[in-house]
Tab-separated table of N, CA and C in Angstrom:
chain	number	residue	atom	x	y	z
A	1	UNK	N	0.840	-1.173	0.000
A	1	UNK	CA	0.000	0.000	0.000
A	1	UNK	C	0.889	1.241	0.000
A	2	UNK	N	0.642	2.070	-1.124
A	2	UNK	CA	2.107	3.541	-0.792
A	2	UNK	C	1.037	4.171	0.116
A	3	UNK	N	2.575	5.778	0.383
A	3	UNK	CA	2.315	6.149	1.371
A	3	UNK	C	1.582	6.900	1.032
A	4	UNK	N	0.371	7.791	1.924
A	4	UNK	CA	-0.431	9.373	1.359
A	4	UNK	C	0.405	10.094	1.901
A	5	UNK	N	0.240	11.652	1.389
A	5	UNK	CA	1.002	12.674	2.409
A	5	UNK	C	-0.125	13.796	1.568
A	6	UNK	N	0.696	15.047	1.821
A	6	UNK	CA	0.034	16.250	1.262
A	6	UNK	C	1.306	17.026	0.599
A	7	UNK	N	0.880	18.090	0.112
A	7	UNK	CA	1.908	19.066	-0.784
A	7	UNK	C	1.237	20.242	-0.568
A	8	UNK	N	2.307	21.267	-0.201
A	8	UNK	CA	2.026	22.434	0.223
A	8	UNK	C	3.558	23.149	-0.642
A	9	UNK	N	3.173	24.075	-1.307
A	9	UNK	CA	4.032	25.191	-2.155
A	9	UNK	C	3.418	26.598	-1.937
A	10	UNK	N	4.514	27.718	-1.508
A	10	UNK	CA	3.611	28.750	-1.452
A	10	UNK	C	5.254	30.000	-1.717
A	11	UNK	N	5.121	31.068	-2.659
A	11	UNK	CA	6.123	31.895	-2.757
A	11	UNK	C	5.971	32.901	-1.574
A	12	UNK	N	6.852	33.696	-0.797
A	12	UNK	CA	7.191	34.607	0.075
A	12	UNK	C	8.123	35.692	-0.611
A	13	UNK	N	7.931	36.648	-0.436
A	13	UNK	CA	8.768	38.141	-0.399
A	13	UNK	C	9.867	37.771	0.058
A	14	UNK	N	10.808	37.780	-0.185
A	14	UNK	CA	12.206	37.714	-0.318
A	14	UNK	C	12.530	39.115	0.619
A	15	UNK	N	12.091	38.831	1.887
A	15	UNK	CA	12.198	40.297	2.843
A	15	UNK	C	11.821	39.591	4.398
A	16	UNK	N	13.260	40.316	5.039
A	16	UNK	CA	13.390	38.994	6.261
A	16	UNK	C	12.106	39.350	7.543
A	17	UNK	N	11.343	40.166	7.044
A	17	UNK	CA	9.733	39.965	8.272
A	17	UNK	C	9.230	38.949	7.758
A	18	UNK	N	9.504	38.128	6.135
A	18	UNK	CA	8.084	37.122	5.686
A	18	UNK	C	8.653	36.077	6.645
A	19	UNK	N	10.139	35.860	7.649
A	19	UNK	CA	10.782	34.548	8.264
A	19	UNK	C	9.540	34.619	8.931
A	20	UNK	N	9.025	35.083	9.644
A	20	UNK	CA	7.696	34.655	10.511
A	20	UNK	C	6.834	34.094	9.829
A	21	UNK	N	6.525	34.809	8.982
A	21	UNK	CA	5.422	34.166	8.093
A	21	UNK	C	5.017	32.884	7.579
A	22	UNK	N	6.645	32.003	7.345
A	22	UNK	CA	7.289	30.768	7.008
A	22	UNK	C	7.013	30.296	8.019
A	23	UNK	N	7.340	30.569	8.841
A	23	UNK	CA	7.444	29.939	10.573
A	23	UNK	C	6.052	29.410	10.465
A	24	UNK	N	4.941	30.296	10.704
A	24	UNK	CA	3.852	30.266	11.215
A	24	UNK	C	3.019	28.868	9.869
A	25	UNK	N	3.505	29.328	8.036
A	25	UNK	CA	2.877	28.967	7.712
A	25	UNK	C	3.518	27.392	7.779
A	26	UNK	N	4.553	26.853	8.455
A	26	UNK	CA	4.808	25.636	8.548
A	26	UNK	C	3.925	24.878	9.468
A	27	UNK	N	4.335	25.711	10.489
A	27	UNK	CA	3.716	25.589	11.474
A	27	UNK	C	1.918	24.566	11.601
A	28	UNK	N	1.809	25.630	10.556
A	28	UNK	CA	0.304	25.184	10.248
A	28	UNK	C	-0.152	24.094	9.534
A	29	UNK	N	0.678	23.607	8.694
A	29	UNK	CA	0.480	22.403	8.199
A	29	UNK	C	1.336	20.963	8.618
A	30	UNK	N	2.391	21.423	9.393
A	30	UNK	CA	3.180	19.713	10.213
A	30	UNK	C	3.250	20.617	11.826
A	31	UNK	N	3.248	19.196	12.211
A	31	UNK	CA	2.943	19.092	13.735
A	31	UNK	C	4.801	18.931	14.396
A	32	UNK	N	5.709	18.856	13.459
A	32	UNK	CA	6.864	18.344	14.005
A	32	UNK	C	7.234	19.997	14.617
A	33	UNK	N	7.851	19.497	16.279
A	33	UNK	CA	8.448	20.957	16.444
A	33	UNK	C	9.435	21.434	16.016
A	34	UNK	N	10.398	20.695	15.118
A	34	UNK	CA	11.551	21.211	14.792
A	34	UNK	C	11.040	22.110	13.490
A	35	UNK	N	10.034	21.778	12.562
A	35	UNK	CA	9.914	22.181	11.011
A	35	UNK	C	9.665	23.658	10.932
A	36	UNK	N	9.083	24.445	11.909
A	36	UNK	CA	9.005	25.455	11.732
A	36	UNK	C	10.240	26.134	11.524
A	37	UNK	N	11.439	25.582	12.937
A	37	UNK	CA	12.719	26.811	12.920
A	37	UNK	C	13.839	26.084	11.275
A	38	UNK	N	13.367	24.831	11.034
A	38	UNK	CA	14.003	24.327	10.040
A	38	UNK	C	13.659	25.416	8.683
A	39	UNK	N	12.493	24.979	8.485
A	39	UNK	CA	11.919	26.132	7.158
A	39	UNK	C	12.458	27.793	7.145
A	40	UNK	N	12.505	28.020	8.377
A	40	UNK	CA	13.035	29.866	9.127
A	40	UNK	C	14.249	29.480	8.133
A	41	UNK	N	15.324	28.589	8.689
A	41	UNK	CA	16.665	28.648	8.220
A	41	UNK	C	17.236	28.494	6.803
A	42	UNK	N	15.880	27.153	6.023
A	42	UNK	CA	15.938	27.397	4.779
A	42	UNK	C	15.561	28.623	3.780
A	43	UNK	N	14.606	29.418	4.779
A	43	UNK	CA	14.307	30.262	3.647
A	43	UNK	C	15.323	31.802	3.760
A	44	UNK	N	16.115	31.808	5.085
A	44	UNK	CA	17.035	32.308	5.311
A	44	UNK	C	17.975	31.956	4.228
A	45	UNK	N	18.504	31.012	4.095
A	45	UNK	CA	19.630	30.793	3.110
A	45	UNK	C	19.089	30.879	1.847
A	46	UNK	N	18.495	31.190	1.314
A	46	UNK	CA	18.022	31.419	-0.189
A	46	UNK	C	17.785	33.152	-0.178
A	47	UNK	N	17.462	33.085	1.186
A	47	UNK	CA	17.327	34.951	1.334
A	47	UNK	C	18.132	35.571	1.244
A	48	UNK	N	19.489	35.328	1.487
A	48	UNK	CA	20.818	35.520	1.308
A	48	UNK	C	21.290	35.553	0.146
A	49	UNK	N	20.648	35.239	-1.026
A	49	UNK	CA	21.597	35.040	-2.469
A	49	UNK	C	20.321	36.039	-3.339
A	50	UNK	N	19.696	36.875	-2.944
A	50	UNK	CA	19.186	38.292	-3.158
A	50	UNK	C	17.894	37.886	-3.988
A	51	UNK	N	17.395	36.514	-3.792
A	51	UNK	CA	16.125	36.462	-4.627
A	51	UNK	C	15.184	37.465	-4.410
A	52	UNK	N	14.323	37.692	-5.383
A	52	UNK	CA	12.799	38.600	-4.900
A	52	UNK	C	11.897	37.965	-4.846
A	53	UNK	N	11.875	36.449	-4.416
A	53	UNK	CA	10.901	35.380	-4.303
A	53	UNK	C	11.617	34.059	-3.494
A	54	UNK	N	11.188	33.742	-2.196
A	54	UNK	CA	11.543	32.305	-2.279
A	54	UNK	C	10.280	31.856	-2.251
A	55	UNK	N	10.692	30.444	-2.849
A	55	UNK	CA	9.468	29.346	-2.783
A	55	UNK	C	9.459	28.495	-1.836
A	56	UNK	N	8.829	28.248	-1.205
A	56	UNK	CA	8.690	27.191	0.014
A	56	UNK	C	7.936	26.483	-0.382
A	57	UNK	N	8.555	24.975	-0.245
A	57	UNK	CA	7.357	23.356	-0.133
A	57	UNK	C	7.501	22.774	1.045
A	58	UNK	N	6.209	22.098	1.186
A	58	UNK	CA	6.626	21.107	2.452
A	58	UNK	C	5.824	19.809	1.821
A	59	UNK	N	6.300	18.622	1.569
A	59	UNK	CA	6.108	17.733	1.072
A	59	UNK	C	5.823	16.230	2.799
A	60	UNK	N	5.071	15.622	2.692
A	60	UNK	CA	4.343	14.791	3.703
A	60	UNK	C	4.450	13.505	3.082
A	61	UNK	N	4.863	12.235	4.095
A	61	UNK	CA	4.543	11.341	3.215
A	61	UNK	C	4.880	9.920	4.306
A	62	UNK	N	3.865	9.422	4.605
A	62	UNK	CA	3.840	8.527	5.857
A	62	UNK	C	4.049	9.025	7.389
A	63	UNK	N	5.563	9.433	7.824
A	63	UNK	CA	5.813	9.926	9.249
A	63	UNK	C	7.323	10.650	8.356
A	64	UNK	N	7.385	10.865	6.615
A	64	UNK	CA	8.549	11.802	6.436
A	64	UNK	C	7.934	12.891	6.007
A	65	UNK	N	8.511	13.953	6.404
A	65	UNK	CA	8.243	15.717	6.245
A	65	UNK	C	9.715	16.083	5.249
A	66	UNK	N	9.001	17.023	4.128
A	66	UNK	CA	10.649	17.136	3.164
A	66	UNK	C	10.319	18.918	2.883
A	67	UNK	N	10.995	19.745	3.613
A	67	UNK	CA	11.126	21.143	3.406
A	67	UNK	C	11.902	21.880	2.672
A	68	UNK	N	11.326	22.205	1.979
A	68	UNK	CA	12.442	22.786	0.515
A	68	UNK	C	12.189	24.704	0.731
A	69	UNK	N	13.459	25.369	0.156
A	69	UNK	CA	13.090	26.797	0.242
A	69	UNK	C	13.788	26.502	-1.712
A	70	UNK	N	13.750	27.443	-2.703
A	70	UNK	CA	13.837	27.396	-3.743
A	70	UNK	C	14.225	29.060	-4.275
A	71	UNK	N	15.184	29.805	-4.718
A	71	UNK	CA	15.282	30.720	-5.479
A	71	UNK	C	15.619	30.259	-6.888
A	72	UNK	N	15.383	31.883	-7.745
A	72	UNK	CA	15.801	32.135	-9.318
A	72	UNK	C	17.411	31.825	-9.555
A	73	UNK	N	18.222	31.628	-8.541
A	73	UNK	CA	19.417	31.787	-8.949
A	73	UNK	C	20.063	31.157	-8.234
A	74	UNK	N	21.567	30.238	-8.568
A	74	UNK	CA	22.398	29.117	-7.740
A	74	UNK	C	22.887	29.846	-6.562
A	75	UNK	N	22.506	29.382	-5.178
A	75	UNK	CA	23.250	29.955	-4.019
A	75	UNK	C	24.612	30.428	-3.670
A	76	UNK	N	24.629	31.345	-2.777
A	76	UNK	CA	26.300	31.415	-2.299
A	76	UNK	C	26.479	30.641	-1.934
A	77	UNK	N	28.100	29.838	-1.482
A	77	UNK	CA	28.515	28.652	-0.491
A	77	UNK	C	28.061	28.963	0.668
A	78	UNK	N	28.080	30.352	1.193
A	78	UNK	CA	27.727	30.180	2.533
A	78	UNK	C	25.922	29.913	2.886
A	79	UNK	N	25.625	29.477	1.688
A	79	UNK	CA	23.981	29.174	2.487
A	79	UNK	C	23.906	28.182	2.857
A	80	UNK	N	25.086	27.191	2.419
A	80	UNK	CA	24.973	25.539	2.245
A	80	UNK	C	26.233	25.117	3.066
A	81	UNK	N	26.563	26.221	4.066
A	81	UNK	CA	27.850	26.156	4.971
A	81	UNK	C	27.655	27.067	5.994
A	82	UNK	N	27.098	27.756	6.162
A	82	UNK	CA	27.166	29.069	7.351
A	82	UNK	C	26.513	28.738	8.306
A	83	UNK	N	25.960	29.066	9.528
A	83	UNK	CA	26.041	28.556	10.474
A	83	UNK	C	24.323	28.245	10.723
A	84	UNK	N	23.429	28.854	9.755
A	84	UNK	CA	22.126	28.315	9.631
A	84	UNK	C	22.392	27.033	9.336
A	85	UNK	N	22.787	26.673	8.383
A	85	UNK	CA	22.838	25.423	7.557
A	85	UNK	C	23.472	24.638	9.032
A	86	UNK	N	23.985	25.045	10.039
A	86	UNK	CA	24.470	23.701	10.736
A	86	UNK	C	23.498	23.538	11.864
A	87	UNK	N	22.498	24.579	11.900
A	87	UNK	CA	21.395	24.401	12.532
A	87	UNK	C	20.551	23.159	11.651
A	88	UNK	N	20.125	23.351	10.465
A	88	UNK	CA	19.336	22.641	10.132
A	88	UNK	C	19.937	21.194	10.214
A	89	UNK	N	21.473	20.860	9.580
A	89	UNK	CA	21.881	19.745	9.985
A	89	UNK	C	21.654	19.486	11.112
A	90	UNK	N	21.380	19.854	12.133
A	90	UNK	CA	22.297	19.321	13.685
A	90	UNK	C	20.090	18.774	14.111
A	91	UNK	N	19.199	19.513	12.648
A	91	UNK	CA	17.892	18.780	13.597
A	91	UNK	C	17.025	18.064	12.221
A	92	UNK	N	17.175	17.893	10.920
A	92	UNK	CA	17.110	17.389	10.108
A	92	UNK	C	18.000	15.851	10.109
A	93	UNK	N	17.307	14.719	9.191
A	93	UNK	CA	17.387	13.869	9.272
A	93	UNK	C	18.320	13.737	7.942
A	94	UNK	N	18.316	14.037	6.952
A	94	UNK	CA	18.603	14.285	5.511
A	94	UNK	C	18.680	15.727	5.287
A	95	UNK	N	19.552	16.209	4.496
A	95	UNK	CA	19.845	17.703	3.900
A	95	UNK	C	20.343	17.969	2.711
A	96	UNK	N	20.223	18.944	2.089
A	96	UNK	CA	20.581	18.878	0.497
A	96	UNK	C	20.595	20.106	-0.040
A	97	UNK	N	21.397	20.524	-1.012
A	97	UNK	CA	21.373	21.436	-2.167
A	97	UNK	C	21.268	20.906	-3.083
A	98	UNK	N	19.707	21.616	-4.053
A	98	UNK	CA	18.727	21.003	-4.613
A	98	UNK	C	19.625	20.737	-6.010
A	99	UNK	N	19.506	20.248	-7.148
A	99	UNK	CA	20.670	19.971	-8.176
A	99	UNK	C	21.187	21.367	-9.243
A	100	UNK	N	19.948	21.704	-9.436
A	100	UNK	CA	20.099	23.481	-10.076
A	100	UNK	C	20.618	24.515	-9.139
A	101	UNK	N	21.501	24.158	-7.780
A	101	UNK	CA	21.730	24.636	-6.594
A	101	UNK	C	21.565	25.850	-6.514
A	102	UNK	N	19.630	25.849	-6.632
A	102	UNK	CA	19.127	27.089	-6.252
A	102	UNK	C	18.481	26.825	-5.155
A	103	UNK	N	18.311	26.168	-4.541
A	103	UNK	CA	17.764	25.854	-3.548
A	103	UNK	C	18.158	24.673	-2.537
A	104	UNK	N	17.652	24.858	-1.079
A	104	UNK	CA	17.875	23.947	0.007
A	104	UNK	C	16.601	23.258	0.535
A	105	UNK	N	17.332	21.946	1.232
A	105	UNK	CA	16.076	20.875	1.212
A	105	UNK	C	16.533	20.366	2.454
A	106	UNK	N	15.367	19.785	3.494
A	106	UNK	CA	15.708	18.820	4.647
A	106	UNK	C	14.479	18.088	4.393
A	107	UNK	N	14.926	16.889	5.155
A	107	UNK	CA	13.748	16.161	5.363
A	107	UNK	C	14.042	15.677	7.242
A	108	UNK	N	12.799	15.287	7.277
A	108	UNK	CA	12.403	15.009	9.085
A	108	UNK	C	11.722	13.506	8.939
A	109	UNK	N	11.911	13.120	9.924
A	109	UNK	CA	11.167	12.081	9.895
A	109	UNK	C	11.578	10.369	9.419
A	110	UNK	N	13.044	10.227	9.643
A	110	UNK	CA	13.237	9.316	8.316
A	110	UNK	C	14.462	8.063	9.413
A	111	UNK	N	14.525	8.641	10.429
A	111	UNK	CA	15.844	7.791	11.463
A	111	UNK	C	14.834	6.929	12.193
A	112	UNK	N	15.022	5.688	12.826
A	112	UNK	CA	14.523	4.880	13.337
A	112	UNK	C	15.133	4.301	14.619
């Protein structure tokens, strides 16, 4: 039997008051307490490489949560090294720079 989940995509202002906004709108759709400050940090690091849009997903799928932030343009190193990024490692299960390395990805949910 596969798994169900849900899909949630939504663009934000590339302007660091929408970090709440992210927060809250994670918030609202997964129950994990880490995903909110996780999503803060991804969309932080895409905020950093001067987009005028990030995209945020949060992808669901059995007991795994997969949080993506997404800009127009390949990141600096330091989004995928600076000291956000070792936040999200140190509470993410899986982490990634997406292959068009415009974007960053964690997933939750996936250690046993």
């Amino acid at each position: 039997m596969p798994e169900s989940g849900h899909t949630w995509r939504k663009p934000f202002k590339a302007e660091p008051i929408e970090a709440r906004h992210v927060r809250l709108w994670t918030a609202g759709r997964v129950k994990h307490p880490d995903a909110p400050l996780i999503a803060h940090e991804l969309y932080v690091a895409v905020l950093q490489s001067g987009a005028p849009v990030v995209e945020m997903g949060i992808w669901t799928a059995g007991n795994r949560i997969r949080i993506t932030a997404d800009g127009p343009d390949p990141l600096p190193l330091l989004s995928s090294h600076g000291p956000g990024w070792q936040i999200v490692c140190s509470l993410a299960d899986l982490t990634g720079l997406a292959t068009d390395e415009c974007g960053v990805w964690a997933q939750l949910g996936t250690k046993r």
